[in-house]
CSV table of C-alpha atoms and ligand atoms in Angstrom, one decimal:
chain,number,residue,atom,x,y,z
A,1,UNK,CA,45.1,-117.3,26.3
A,2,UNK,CA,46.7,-117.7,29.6
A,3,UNK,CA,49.5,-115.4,30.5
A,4,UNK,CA,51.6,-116.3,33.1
A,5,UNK,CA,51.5,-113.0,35.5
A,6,UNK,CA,53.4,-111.4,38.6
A,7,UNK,CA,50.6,-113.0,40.8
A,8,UNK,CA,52.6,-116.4,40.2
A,9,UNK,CA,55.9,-115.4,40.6
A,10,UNK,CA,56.1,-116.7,44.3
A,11,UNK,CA,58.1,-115.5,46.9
A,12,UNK,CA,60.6,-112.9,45.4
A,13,UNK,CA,61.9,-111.8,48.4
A,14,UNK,CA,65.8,-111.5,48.6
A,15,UNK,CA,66.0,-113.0,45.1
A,16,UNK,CA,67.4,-111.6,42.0
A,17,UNK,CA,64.5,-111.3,39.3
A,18,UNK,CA,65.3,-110.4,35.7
A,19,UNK,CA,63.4,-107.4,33.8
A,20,UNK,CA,63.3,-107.3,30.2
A,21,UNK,CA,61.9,-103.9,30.1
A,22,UNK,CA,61.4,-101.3,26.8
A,23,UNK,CA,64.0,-98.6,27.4
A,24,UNK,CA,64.3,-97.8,23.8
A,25,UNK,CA,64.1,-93.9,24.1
A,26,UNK,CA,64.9,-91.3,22.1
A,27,UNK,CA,68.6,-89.8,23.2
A,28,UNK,CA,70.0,-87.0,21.6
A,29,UNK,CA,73.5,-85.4,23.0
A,30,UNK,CA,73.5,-88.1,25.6
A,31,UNK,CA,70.0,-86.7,27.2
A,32,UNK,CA,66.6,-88.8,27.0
A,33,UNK,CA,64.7,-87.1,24.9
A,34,UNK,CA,61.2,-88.6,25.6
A,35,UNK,CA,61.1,-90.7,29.1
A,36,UNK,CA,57.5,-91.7,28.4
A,37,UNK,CA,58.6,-95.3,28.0
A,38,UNK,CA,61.0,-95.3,31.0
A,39,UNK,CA,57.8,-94.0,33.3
A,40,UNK,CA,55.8,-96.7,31.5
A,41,UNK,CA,58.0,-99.2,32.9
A,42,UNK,CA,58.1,-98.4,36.6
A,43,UNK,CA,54.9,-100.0,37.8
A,44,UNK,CA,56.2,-103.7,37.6
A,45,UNK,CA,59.8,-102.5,38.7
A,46,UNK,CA,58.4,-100.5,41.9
A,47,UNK,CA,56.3,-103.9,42.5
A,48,UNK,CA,59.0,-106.2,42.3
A,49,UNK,CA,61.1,-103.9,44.6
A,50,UNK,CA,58.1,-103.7,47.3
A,51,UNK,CA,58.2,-107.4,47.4
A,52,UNK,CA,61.7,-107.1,48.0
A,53,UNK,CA,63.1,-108.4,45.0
A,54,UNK,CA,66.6,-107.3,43.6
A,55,UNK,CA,66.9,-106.3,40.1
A,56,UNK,CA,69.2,-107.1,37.1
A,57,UNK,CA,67.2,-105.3,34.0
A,58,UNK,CA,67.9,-105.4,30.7
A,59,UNK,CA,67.0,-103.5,27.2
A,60,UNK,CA,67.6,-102.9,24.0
A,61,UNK,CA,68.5,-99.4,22.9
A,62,UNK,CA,68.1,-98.5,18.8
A,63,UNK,CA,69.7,-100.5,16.5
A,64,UNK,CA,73.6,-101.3,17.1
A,65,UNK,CA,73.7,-104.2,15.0
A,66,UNK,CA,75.5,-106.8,17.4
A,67,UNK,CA,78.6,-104.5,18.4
A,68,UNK,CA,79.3,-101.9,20.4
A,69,UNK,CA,77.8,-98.3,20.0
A,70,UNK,CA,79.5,-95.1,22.4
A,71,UNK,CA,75.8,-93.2,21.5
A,72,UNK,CA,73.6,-96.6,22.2
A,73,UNK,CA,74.9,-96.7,25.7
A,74,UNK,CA,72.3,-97.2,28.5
A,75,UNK,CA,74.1,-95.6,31.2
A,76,UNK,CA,71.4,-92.1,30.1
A,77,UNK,CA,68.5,-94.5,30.5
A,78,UNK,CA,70.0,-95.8,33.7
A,79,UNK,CA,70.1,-91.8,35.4
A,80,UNK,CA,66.7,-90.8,34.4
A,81,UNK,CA,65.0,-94.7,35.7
A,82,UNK,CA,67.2,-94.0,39.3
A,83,UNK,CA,65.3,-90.4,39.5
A,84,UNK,CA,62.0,-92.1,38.9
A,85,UNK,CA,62.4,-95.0,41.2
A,86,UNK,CA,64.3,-92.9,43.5
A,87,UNK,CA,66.9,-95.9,44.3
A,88,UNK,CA,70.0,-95.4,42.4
A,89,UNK,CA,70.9,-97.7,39.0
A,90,UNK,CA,74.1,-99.2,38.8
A,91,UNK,CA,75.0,-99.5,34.8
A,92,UNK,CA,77.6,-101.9,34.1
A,93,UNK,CA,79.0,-101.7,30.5
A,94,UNK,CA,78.5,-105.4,30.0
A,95,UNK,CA,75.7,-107.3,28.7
A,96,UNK,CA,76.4,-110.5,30.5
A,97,UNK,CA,79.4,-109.6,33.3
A,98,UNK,CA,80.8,-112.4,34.6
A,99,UNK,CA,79.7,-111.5,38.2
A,100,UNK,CA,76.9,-108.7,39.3
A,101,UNK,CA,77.5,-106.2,41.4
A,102,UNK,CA,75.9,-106.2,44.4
A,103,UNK,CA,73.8,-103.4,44.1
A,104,UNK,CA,69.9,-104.0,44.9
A,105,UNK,CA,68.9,-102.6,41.1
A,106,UNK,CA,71.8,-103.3,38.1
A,107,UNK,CA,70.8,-102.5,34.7
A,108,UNK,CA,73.1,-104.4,32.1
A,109,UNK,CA,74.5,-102.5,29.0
A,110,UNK,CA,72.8,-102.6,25.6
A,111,UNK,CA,71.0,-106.4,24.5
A,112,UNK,CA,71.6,-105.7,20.8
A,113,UNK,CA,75.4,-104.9,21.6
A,114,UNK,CA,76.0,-108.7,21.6
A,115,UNK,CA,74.5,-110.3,18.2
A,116,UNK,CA,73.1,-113.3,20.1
A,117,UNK,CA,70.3,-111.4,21.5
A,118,UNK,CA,68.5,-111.1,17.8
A,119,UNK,CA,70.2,-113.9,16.7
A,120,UNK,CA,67.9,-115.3,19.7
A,121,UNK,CA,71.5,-117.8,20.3
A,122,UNK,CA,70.4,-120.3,23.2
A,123,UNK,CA,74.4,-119.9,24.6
A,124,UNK,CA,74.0,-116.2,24.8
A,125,UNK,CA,70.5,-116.8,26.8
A,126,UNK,CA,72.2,-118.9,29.3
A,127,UNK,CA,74.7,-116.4,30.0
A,128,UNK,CA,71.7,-114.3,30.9
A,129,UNK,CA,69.8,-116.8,32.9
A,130,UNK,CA,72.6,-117.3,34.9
A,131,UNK,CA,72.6,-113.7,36.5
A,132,UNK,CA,68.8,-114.3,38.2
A,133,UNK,CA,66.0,-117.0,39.8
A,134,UNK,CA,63.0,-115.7,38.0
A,135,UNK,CA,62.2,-113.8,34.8
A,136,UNK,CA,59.7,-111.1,34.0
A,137,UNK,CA,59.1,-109.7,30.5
A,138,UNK,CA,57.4,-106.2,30.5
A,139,UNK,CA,58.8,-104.9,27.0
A,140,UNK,CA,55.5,-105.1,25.2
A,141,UNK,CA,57.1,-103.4,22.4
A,142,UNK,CA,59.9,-106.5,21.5
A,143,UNK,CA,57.5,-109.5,21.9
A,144,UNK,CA,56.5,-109.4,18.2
A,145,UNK,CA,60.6,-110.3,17.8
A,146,UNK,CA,62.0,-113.5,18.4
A,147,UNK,CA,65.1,-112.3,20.1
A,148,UNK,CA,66.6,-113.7,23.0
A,149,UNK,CA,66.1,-111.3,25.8
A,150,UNK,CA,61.8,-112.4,25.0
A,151,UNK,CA,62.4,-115.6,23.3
A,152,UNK,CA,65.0,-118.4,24.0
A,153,UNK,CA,65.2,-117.0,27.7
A,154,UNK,CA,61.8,-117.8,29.6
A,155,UNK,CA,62.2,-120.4,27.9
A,156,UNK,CA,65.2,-121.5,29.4
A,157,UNK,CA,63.9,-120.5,32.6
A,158,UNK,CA,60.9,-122.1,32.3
A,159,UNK,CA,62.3,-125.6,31.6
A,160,UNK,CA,65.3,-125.0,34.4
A,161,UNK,CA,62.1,-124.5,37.2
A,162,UNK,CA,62.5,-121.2,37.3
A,163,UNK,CA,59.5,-118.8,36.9
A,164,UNK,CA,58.7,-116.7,33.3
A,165,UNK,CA,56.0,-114.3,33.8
A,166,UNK,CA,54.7,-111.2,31.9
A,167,UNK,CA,54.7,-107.7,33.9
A,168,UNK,CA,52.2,-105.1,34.4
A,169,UNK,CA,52.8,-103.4,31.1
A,170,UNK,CA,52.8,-106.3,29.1
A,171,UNK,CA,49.6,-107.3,30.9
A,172,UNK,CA,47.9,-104.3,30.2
A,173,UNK,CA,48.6,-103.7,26.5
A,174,UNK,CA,47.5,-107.7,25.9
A,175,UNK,CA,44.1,-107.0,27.8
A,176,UNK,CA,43.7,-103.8,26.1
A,177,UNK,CA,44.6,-105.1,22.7
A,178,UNK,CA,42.8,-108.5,22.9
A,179,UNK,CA,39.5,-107.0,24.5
A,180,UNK,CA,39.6,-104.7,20.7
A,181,UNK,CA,40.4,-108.0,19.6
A,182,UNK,CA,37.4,-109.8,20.6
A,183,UNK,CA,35.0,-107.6,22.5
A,184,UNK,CA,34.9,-104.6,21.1
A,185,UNK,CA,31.5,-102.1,22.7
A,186,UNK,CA,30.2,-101.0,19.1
A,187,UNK,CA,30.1,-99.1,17.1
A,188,UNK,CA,33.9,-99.8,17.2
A,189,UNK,CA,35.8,-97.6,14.4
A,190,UNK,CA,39.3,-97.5,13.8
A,191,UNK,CA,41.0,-94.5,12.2
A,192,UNK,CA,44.3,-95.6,10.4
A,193,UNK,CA,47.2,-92.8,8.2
A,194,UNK,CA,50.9,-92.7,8.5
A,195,UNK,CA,53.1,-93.0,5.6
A,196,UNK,CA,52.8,-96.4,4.0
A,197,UNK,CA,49.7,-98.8,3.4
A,198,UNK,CA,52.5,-101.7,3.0
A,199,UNK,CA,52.8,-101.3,6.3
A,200,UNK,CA,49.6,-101.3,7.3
A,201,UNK,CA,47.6,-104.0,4.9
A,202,UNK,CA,47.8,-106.9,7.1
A,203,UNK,CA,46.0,-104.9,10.1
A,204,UNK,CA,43.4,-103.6,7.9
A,205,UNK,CA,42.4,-106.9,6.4
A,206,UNK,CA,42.1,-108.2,10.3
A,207,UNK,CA,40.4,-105.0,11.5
A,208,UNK,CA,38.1,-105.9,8.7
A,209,UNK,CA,36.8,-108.7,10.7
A,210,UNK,CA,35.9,-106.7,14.1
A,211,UNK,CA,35.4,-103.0,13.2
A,212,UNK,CA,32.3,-101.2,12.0
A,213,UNK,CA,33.9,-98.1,10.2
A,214,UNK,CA,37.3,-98.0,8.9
A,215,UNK,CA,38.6,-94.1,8.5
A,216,UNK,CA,42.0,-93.6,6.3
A,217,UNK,CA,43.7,-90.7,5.9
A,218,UNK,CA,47.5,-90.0,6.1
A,219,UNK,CA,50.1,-90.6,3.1
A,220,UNK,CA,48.2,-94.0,2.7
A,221,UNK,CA,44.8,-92.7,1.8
A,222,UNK,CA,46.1,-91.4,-1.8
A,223,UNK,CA,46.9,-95.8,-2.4
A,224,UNK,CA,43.0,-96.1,-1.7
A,225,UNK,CA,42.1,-93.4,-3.5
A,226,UNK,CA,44.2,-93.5,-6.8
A,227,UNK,CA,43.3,-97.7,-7.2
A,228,UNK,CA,40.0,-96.7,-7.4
A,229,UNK,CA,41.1,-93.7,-9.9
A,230,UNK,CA,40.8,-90.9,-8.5
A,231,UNK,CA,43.5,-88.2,-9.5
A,232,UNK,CA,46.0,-87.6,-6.8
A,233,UNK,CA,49.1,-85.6,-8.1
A,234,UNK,CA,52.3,-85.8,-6.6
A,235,UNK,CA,50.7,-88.0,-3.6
A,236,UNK,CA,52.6,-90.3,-2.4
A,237,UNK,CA,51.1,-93.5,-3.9
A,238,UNK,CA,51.9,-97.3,-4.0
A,239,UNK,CA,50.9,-98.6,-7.6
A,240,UNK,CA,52.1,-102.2,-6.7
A,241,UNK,CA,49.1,-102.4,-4.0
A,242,UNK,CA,46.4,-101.3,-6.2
A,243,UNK,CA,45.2,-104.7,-6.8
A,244,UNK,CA,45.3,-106.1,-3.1
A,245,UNK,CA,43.6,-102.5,-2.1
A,246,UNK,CA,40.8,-103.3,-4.9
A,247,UNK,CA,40.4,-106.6,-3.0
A,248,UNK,CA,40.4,-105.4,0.0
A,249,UNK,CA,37.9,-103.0,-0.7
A,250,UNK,CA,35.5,-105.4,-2.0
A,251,UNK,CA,35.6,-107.2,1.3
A,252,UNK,CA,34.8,-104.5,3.2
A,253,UNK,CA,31.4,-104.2,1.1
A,254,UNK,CA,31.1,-107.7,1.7
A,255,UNK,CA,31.4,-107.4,5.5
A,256,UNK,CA,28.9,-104.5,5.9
A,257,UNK,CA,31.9,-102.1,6.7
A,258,UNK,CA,32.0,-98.7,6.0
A,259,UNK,CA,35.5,-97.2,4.4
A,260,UNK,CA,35.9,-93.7,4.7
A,261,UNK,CA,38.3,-92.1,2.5
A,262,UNK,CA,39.7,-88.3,2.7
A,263,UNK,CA,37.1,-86.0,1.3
A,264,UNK,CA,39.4,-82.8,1.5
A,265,UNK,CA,42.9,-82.4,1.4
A,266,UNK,CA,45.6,-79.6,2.6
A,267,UNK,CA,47.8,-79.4,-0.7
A,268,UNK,CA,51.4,-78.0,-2.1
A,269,UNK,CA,53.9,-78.6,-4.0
A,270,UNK,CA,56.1,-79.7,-1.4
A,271,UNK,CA,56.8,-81.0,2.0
A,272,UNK,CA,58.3,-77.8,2.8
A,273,UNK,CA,56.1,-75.6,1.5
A,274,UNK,CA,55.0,-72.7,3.7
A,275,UNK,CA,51.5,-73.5,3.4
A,276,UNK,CA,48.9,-75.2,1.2
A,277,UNK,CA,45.6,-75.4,-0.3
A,278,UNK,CA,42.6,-77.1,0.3
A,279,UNK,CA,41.5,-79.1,-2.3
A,280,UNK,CA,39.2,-82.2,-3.4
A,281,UNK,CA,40.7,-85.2,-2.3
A,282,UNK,CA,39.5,-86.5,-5.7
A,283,UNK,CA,40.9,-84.1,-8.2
A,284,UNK,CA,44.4,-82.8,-6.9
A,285,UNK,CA,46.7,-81.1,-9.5
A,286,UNK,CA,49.5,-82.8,-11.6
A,287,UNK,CA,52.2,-80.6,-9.5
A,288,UNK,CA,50.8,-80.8,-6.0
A,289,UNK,CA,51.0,-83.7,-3.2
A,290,UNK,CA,48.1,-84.3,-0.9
A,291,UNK,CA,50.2,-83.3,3.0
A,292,UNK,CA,47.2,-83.2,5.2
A,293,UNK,CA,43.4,-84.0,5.2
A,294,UNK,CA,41.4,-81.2,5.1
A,295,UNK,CA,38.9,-79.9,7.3
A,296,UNK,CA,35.6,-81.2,5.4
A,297,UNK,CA,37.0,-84.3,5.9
A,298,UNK,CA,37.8,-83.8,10.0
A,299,UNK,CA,34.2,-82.5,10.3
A,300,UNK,CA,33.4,-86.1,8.8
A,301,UNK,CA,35.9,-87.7,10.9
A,302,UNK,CA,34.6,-86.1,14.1
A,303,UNK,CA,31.0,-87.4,13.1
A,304,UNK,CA,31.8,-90.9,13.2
A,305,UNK,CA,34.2,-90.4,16.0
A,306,UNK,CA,32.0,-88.8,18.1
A,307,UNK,CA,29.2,-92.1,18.1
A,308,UNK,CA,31.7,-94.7,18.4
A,309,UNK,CA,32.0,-97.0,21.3
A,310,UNK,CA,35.0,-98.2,20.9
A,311,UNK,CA,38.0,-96.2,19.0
A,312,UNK,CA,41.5,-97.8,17.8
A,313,UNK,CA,44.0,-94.7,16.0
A,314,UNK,CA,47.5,-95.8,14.3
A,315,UNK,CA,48.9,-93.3,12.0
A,316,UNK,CA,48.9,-89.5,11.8
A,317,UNK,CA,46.5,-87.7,9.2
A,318,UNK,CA,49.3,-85.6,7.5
A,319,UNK,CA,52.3,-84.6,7.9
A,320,UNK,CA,51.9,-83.5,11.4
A,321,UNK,CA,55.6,-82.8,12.0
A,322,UNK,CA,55.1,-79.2,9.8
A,323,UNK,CA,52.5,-76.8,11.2
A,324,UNK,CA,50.9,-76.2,8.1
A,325,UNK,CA,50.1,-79.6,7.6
A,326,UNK,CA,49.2,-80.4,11.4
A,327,UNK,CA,45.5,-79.3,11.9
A,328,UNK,CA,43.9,-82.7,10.5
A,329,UNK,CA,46.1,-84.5,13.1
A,330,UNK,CA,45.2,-81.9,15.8
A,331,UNK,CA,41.7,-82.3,14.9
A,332,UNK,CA,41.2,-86.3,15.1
A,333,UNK,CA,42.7,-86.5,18.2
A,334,UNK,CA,40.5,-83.5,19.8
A,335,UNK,CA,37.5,-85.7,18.1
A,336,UNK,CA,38.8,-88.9,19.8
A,337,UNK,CA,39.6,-86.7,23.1
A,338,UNK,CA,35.9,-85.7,23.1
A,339,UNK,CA,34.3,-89.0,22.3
A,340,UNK,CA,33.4,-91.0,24.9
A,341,UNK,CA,34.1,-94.3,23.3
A,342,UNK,CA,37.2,-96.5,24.8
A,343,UNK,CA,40.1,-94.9,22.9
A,344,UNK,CA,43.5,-96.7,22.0
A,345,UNK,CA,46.4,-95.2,20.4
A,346,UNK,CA,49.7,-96.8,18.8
A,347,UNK,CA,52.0,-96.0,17.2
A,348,UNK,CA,55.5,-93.6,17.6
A,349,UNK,CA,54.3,-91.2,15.4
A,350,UNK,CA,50.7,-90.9,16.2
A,351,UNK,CA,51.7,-90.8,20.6
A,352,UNK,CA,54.4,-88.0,19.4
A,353,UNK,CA,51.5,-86.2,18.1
A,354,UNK,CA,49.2,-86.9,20.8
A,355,UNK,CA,51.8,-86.2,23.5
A,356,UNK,CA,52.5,-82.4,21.2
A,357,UNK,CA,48.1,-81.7,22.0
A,358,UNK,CA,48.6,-82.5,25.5
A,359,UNK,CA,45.8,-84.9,25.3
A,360,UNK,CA,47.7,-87.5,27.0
A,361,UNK,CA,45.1,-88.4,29.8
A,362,UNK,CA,42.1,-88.2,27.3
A,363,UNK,CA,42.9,-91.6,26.2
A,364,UNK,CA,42.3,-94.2,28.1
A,365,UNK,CA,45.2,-96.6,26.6
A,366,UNK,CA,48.5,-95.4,25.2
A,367,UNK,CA,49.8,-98.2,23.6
A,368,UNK,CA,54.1,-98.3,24.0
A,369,UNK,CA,54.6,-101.2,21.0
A,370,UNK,CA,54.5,-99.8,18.0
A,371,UNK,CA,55.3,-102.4,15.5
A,372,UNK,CA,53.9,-105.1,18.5
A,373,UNK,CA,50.6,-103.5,18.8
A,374,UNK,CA,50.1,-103.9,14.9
A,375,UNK,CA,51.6,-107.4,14.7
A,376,UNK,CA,49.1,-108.3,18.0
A,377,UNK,CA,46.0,-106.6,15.9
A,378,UNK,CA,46.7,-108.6,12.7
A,379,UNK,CA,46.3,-111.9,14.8
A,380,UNK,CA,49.7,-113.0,14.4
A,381,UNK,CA,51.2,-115.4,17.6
A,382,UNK,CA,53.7,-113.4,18.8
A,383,UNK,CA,57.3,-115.2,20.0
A,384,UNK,CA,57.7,-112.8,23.4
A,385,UNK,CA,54.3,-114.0,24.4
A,386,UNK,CA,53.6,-117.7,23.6
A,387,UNK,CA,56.9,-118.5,25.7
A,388,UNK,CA,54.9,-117.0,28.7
A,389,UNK,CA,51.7,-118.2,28.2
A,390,UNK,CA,50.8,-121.4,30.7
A,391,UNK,CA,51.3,-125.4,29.3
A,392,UNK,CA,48.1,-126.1,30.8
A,393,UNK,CA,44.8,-125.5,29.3
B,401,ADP,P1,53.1,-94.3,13.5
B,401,ADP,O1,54.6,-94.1,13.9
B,401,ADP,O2,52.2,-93.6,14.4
B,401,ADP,O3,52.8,-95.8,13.3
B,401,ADP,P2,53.8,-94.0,10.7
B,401,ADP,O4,55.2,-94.2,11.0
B,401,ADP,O5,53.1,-95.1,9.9
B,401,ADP,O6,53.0,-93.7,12.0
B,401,ADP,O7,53.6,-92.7,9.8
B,401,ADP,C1,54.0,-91.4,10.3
B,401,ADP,C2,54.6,-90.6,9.2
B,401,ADP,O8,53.7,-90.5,8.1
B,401,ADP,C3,54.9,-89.2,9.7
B,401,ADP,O9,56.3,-89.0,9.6
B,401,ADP,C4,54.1,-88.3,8.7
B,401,ADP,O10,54.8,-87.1,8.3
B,401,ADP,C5,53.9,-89.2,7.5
B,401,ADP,N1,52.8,-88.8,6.7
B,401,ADP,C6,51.5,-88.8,7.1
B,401,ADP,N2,50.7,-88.3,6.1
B,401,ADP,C7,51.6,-88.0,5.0
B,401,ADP,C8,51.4,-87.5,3.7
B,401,ADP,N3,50.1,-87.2,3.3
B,401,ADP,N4,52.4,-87.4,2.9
B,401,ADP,C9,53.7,-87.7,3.4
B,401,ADP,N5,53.9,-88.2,4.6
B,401,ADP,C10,52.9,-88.4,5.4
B,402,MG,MG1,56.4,-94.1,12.8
């Protein structure tokens, strides 16, 4: 697969080259909450700006539902990127203004504002081609979506002559993700949790394919588990999946790869219990819920962890959110931290938690697309990227 990259833009300088970037941060009280995806986004922009390019950049922010939202404002986003690119950001409260400013970096107001951008409507595209002579997509977390900040607009540049490339970020996470893809360094084990194994299926049937061990814990262990009738309590199970998990299981047999399932869990009655118990991950009582994995298991975690070559983690072991229920969590990512293997993380949840151990730099990638990442690993052609991929072979 061919990506077209910021090596073939050209000649950028004194043109106007258009960012989609992943702003989509946290705000609470009009304050970013978490910039990590602003910083994450600087690389390409500083680039751009070095080769003398001016900037009109554009994001979505939450979910506004194609109108205007006082809260989903940018203009927060806009103060915090003009800090870290030390240049200031001029907002303007429109998504396609008639005429830019002339300011050397603009950042337009909320894509999802206007319903054409997930409608992915060519007319509200060309209103967005007009403002710029190139394009670059670096929002690796909205190329699974075929909206039409990713979508119907390098596309339209594209076939007007003007380049479509992919940025630094984008470039990065595809590398990453594809070289887990197809190259793994084994043994190459991928720990998955988090709250629902509907979301997850599709991954693990493709993981299948490439890993060597396959840990579960989270919420989403007590589905594996209780299809293959183990009593869970109060867990929070999905009955409706026990027939594709069976299958799914069987394959894994099949393919030589070893599934391993909570031994131990941290147990209550509630999610706001003060504390739990530790109990067999097997045999939990009628009036408890499984909230953590427990430390038998972690121990066995860690083993595996600590000879892999290769690790891939999506999904937090518990509920890490509530200190009670936070160790198993705390204790897979020291385990990854420690292991020497190539270590990749995804997922909003599971970076929250990584970001809470300060273990940060003891990963080597931090992926920024959740729901992308997951949609890249289950070997799905995603819009965002095929529209920047070269026509020749
Ligand atoms: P990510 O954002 O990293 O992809 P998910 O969104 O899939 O992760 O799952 C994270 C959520 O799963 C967290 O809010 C966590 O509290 C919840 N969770 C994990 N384990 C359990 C459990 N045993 N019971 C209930 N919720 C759980
Ligand atoms: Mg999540």
């Amino acid at each position: 697969m061919g990506l077209r990259l910021l090596d073939q833009l050209g000649d950028v300088a004194g043109r106007r080259v258009f960012v989609r970037a992943d702003l989509n941060v946290p705000i609470a009280d009009g304050v970013v909450a978490d910039d990590s995806r602003i910083r994450a986004s600087v690389s390409t922009l500083s680039e751009l700006r070095d080769r003398g390019a001016d900037l009109v950049l554009a994001s979505h922010l939450g979910r506004p539902k194609g109108a205007v939202d006082e809260a989903l404002r940018l203009a927060p986003v806009g103060d915090v990127l003009g800090a870290l690119l030390d240049h200031e950001v001029m907002c303007v409260r429109d998504v396609t203004p008639e005429v830019l400013p002339g300011a050397p970096i603009v950042l337009l107001e909320n894509l999802r504002f206007d319903p054409g951008e997930e409608a992915n409507d060519p007319a509200f595209a060309g209103r967005l081609a007009e403002l710029a002579d190139a394009y670059v997509d670096d929002a690796f977390g909205a190329v699974h979506r075929a909206h039409a900040s990713v979508s119907a607009l390098p596309d339209l540049m594209h076939a007007s002559g003007r380049p479509a490339v992919a940025g630094r970020l984008v470039e990065r996470e595809v590398d990453v993700l594809t070289r887990l893809l197809h190259a793994p360094d084994r043994p190459f084990v991928a720990i998955l949790g988090g709250a629902k194994v509907s979301d997850k299926l599709a991954v693990i049937d493709s993981l299948l394919e490439r890993v060597d061990v396959l840990l579960v814990g989270g919420a989403m262990a007590f589905t594996l588990l209780a299809a293959q009738g183990a009593r869970v309590g109060r867990s929070l199970v999905e009955p409706a999946r026990f027939d594709e998990i069976r299958r799914t299981l069987a394959e894994a047999r099949d393919r030589n790869v070893e599934v391993a399932l909570p031994l131990d869990v941290v147990a209550a009655p509630a999610i706001d219990s003060e504390d739990g118990v530790v109990v067999s991950a097997t045999d939990i009582a009628k009036d408890l819920a499984g909230f953590d994995i427990g430390p038998a298991t972690v121990a066995a975690f860690r083993e595996h962890l600590a000879h892999a070559r290769t690790v891939l983690w999506n999904g937090p072991m518990g509920v890490f959110e509530r200190e009670p229920f936070a160790a198993g969590t705390r204790g897979v990512a020291e385990a990854i931290a420690a292991s020497p293997a190539f270590s990749v993380v995804g997922g909003g949840d599971s970076l929250a938690a990584v970001h809470g151990a300060g273990l940060d730099a003891a990963f080597d990638h931090l992926s920024t697309g959740g729901g992308a990442s997951l949609a890249f690993l289950e070997g799905r052609a995603l819009p965002g990227l095929s529209v920047l991929e070269d026509d020749q072979p």
